[in-house]
Tab-separated table of C-alpha atoms and ligand atoms in Angstrom:
chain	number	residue	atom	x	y	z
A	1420	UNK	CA	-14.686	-7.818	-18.144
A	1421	UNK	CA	-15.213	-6.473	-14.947
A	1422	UNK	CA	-12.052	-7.478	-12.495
A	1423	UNK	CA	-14.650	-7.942	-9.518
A	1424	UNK	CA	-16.830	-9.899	-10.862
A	1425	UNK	CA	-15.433	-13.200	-10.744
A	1426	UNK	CA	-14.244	-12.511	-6.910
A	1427	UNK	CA	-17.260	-11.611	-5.820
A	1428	UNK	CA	-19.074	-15.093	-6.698
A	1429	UNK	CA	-16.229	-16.325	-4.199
A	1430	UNK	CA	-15.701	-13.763	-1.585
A	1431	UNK	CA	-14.497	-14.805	1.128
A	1432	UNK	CA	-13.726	-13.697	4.996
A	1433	UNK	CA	-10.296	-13.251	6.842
A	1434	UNK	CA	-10.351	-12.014	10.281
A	1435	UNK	CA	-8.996	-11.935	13.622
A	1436	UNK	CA	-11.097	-13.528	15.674
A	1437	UNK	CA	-12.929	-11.162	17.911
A	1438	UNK	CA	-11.166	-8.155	17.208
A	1439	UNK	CA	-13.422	-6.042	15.818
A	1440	UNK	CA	-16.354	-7.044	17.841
A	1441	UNK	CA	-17.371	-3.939	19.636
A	1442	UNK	CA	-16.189	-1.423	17.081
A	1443	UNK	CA	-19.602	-1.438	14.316
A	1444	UNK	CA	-19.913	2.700	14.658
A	1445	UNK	CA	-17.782	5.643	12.470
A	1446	UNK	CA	-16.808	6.948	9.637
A	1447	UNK	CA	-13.474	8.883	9.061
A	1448	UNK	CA	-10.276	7.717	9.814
A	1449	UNK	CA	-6.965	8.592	8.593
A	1450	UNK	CA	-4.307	7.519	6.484
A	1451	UNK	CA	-0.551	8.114	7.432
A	1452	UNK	CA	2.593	8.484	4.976
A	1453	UNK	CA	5.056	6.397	6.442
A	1454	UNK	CA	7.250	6.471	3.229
A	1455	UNK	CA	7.087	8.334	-0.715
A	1456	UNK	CA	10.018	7.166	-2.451
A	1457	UNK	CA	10.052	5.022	-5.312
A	1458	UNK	CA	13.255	2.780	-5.666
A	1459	UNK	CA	15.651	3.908	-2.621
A	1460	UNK	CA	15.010	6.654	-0.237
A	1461	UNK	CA	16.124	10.191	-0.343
A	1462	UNK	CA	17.735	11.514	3.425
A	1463	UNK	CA	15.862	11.762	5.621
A	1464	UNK	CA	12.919	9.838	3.743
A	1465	UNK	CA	11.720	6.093	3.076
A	1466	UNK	CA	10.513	3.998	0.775
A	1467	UNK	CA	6.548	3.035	-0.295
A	1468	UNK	CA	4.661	2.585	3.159
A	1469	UNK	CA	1.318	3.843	4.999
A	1470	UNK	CA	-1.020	3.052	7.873
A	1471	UNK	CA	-4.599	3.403	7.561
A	1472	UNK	CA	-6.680	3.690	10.525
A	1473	UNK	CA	-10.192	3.146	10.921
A	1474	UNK	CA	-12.834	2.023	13.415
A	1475	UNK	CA	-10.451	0.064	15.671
A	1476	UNK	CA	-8.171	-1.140	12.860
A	1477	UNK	CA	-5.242	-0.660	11.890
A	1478	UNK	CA	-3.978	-1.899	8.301
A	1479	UNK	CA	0.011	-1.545	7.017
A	1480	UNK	CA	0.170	-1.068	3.194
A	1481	UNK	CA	4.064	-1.489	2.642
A	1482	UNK	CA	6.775	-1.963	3.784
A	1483	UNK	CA	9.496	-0.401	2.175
A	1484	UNK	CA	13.649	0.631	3.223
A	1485	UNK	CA	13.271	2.830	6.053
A	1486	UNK	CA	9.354	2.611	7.024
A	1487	UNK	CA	9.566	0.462	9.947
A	1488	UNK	CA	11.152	2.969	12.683
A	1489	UNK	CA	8.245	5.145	11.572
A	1490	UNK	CA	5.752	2.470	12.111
A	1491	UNK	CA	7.018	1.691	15.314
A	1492	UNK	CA	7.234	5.184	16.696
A	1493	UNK	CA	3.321	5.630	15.621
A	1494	UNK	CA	2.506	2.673	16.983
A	1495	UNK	CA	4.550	3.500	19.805
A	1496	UNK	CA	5.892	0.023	20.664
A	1497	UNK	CA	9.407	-1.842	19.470
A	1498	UNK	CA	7.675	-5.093	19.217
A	1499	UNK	CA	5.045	-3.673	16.850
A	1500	UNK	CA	2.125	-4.321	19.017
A	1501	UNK	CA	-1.122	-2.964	17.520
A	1502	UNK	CA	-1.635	-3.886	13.780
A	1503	UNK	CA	-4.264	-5.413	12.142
A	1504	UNK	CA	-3.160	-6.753	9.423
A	1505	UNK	CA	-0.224	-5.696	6.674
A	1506	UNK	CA	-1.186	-5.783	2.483
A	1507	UNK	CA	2.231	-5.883	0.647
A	1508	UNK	CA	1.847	-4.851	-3.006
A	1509	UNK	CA	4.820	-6.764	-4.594
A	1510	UNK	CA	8.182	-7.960	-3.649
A	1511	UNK	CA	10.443	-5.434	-4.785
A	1512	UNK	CA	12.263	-4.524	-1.376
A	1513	UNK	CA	11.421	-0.086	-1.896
A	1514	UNK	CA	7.578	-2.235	-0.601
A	1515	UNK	CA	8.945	-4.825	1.633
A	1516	UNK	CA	11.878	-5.333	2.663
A	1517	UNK	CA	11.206	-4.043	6.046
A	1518	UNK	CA	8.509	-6.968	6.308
A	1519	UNK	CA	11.498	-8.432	7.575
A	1520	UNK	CA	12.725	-6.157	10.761
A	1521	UNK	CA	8.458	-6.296	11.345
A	1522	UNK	CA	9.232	-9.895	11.451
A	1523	UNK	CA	12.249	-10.020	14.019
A	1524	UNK	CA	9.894	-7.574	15.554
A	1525	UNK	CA	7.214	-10.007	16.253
A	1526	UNK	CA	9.471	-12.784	16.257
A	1527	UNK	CA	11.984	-11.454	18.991
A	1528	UNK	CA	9.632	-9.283	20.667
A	1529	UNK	CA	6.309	-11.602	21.072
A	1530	UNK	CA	7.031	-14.716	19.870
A	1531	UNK	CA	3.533	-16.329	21.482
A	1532	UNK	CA	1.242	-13.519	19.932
A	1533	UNK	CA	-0.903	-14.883	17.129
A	1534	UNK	CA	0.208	-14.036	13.563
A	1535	UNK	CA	-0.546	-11.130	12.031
A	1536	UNK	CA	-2.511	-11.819	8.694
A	1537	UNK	CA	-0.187	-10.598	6.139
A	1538	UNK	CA	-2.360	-10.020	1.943
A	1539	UNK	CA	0.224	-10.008	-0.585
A	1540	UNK	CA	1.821	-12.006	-3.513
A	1541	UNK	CA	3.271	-15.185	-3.189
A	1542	UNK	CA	6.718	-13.562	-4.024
A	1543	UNK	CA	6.802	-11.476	-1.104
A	1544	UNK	CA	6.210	-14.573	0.800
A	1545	UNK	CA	9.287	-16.118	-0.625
A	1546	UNK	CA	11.503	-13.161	-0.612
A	1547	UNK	CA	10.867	-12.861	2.984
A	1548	UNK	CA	11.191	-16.626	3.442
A	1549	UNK	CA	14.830	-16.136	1.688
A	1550	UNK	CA	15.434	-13.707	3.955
A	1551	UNK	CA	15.397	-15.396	7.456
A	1552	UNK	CA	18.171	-17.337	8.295
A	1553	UNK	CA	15.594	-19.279	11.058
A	1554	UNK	CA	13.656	-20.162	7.846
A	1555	UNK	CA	9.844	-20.352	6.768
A	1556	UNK	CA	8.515	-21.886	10.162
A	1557	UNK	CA	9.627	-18.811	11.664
A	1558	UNK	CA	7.558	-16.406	9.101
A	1559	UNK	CA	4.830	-18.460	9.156
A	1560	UNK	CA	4.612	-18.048	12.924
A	1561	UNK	CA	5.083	-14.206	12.508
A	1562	UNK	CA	2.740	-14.377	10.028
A	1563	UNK	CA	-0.507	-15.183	8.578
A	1564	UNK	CA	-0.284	-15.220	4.925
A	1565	UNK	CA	-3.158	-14.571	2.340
A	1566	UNK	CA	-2.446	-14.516	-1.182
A	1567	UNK	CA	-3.470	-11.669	-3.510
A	1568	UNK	CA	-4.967	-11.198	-5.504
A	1569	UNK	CA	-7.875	-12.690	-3.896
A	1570	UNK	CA	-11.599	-12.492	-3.981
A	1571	UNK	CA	-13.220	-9.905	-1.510
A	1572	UNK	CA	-12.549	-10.437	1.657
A	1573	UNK	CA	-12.464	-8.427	5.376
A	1574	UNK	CA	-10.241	-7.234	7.576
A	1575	UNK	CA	-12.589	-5.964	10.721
A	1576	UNK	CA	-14.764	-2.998	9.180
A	1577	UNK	CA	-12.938	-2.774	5.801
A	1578	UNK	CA	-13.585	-4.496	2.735
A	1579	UNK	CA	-10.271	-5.353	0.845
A	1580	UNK	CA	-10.354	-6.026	-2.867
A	1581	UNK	CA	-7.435	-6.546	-5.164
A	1582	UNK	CA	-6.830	-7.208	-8.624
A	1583	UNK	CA	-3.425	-7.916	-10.783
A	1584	UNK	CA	-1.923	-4.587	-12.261
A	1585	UNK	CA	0.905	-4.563	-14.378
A	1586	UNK	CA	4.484	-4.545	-12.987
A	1587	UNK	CA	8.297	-5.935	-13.503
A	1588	UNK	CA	7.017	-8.975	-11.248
A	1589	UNK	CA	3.461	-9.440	-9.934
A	1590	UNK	CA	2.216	-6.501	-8.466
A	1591	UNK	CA	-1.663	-6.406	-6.551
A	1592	UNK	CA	-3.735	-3.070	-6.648
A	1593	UNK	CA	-5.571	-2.957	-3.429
A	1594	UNK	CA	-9.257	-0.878	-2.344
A	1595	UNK	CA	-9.921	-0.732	1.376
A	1596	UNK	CA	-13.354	0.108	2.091
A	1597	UNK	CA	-16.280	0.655	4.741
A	1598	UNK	CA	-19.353	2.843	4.747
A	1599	UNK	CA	-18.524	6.456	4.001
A	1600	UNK	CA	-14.611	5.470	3.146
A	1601	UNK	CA	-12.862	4.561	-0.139
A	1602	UNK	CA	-8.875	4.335	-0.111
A	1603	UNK	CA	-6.938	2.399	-2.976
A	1604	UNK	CA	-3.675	2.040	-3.800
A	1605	UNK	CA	-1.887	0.370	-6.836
A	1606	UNK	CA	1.477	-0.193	-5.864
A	1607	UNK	CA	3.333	0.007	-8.468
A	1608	UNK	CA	1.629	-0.623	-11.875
A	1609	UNK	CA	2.180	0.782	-15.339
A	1610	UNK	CA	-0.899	2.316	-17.466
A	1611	UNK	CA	-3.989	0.042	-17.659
A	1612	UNK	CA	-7.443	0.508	-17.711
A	1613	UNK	CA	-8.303	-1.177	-14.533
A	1614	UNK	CA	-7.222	1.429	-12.701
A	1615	UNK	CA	-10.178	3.411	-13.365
A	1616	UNK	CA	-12.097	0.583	-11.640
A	1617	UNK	CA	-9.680	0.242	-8.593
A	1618	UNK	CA	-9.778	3.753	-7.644
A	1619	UNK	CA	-13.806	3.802	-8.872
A	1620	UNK	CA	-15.145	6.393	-6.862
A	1621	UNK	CA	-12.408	6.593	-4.369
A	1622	UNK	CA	-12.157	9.179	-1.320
A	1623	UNK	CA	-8.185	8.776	-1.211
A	1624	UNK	CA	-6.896	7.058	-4.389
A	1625	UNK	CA	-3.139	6.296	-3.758
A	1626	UNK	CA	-1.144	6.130	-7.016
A	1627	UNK	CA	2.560	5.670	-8.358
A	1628	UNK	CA	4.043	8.697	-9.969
A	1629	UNK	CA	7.482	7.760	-9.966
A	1630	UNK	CA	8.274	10.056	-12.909
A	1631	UNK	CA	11.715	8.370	-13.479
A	1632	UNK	CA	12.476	10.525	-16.846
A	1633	UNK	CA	11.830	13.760	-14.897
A	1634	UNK	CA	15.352	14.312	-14.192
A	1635	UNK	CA	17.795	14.814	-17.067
A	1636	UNK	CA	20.521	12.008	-17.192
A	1637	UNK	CA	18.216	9.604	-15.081
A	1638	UNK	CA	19.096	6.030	-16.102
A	1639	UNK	CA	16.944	4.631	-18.946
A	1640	UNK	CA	14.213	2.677	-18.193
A	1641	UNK	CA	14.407	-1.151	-19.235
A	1642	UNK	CA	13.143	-1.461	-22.562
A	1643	UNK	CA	9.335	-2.535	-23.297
A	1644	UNK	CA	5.835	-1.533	-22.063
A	1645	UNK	CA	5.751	1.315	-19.363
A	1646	UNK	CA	5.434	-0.534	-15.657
A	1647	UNK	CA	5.362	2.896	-13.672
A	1648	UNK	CA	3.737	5.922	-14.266
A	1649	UNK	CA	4.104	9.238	-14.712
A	1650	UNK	CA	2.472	11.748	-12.469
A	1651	UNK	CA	0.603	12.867	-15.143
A	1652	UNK	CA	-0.734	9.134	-15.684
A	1653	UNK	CA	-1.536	9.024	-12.066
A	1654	UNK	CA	-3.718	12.233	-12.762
A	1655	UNK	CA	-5.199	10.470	-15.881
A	1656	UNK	CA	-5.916	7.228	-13.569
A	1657	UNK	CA	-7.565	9.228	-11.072
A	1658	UNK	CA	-9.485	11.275	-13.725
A	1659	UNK	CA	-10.477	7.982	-15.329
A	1660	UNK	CA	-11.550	6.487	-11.773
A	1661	UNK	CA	-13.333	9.429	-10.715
A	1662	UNK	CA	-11.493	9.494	-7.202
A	1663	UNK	CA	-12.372	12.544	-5.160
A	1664	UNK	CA	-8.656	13.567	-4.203
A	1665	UNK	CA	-5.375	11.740	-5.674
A	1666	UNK	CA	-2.189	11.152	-3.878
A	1667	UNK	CA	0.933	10.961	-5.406
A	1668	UNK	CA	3.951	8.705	-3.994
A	1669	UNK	CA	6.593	6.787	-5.171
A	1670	UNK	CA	8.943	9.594	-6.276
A	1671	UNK	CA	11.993	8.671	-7.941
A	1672	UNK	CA	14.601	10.291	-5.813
A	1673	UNK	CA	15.309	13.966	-5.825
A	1674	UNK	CA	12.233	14.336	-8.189
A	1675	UNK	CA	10.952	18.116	-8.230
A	1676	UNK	CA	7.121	16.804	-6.336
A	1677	UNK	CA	5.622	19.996	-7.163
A	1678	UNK	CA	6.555	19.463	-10.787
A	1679	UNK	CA	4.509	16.305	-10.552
A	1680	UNK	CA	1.938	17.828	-8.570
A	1681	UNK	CA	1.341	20.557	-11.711
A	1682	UNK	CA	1.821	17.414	-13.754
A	1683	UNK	CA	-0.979	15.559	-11.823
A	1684	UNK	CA	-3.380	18.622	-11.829
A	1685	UNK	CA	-3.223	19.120	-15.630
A	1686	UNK	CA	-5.288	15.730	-16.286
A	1687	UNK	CA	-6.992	15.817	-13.157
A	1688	UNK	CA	-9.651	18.262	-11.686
A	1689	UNK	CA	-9.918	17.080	-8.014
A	1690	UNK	CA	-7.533	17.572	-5.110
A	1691	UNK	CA	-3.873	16.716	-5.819
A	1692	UNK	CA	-1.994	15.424	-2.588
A	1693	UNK	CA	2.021	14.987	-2.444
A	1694	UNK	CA	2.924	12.112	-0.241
A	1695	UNK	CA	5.212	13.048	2.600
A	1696	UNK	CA	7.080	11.373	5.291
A	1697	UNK	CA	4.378	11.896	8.386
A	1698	UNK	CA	1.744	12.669	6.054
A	1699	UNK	CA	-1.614	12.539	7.744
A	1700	UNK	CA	-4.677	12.389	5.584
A	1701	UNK	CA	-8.087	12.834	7.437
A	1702	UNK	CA	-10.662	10.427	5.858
A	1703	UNK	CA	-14.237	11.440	6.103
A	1704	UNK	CA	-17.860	10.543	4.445
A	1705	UNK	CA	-17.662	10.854	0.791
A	1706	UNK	CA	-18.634	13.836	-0.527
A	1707	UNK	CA	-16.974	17.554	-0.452
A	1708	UNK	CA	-17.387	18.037	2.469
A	1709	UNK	CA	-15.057	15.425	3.832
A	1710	UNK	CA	-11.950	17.255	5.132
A	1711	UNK	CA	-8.360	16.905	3.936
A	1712	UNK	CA	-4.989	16.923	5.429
B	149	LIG	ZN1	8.644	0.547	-6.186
């Protein structure tokens, strides 16, 4: 069945009031790394986290250890001034545990400012909840929660769909789009065929590629089905979705990235990115001529 289908008979509209309103031109944008590790971060790195940018907005996907002193040096403000909105995949803390310093951020730094709309999982909600010693009145305050997955729904000029993938505890793939831009992302998710439809056609499809057996004498997995991938399932995922150029993230720590990247390449034929702290992708019209970064 197809995952949008259902969503789309309901869709629905989340916005800030007004503050898109003079902002209807452009393509392009960009998409910063703010984090690629999977699990904890390497030195020097952080965990699952990125900023997309386009037409006015400004949209946080993840939060994980160690992203939010890059956030707030790119947005250039300690109380966090200038987002949009923040999608959290799950609530394992490598994608959101530094939801909470965003929170003291808002909370401490502009307590009257309206909350920013916060997509993601009801788990994340209570993790963050748990959390605050101040308690939920304070996050709620901070924040403005949506649940995911959710039926269609936008966030200024982008379209943001969603749809359940399959993870250690609920985990939403997400697909941010406008005219002339496609970027998804699917957290962290193990092998299923709805990730050809979440990166369907994608201009920048974001996928896991934590490649935990890469390293000999890497801790076993927990027995059962697969809930990561390998980066050569990322390649198959982006092969499957037809994405135009696939970007690999969630390393598991001290993971060789170009063996993933050969890994990647073997199953798929488009361009093979490496996620890097400070990353910046360039996000044009789709098509080959759309440049890359
Ligand atoms: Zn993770």
């Amino acid at each position: 069945m197809n995952p949008w289908v259902a969503w789309n008979e309901r869709a629905g509209t989340s916005m800030r009031p007004g503050a898109f309103c003079c902002q209807t031109e452009s393509v392009g944008g960009r998409l910063v790394v703010l984090g690629s590790c999977g699990a904890w971060p390497e030195p020097g790195r952080a965990c699952s986290g990125f900023v997309l940018e386009h037409a006015g907005a400004r949209v946080v996907l993840d939060l994980g250890y160690g992203t939010l002193p890059r956030l707030l040096a790119l947005l250039g403000s300690s109380a966090a001034d200038g987002i949009d909105a923040v999608i959290v995949t799950h609530a394992h803390p490598d994608h959101m545990v530094d939801l909470h310093g965003l929170l003291r951020a808002r909370w401490f730094g502009r307590r009257s400012a309206a909350p920013i709309p916060l997509h993601a999982p009801e788990p994340v909600l209570a993790r963050l909840i748990s959390l605050e010693d101040d308690g939920a009145d304070v996050v709620r305050r901070a924040f403005d929660w949506h649940p995911l997955p959710a039926p269609p729904q936008q966030i200024g000029p982008l379209r943001l769909e969603s749809m359940p993938l399959p993870h250690y505890l609920p985990n939403s793939g997400v697909r941010l789009s406008a005219p002339g831009l496609t970027v998804a992302y699917t957290g962290d998710t193990g092998p299923d065929p709805r990730l050809a439809e979440l990166g369907r056609d994608a201009d920048l499809y974001i996928v896991d590629a934590t490649d935990r057996w890469q390293r000999p004498g890497a801790p076993a997995v927990p027995s059962g089905p697969s809930l990561n991938l390998t980066a050569r399932e990322a390649g198959e995922a982006a092969a499957a979705a037809g994405a135009r150029r696939l970007l690999l993230t969630h390393f598991w720590p001290d993971n060789d990235r170009q063996a993933a990247r050969a890994a990647a390449e073997a199953a798929f034929g488009g361009e093979v990115l490496i996620a890097e702290e400070d990353l910046e992708v360039q996000l044009g019209p789709m098509g080959p001529a759309g440049p890359a970064g």
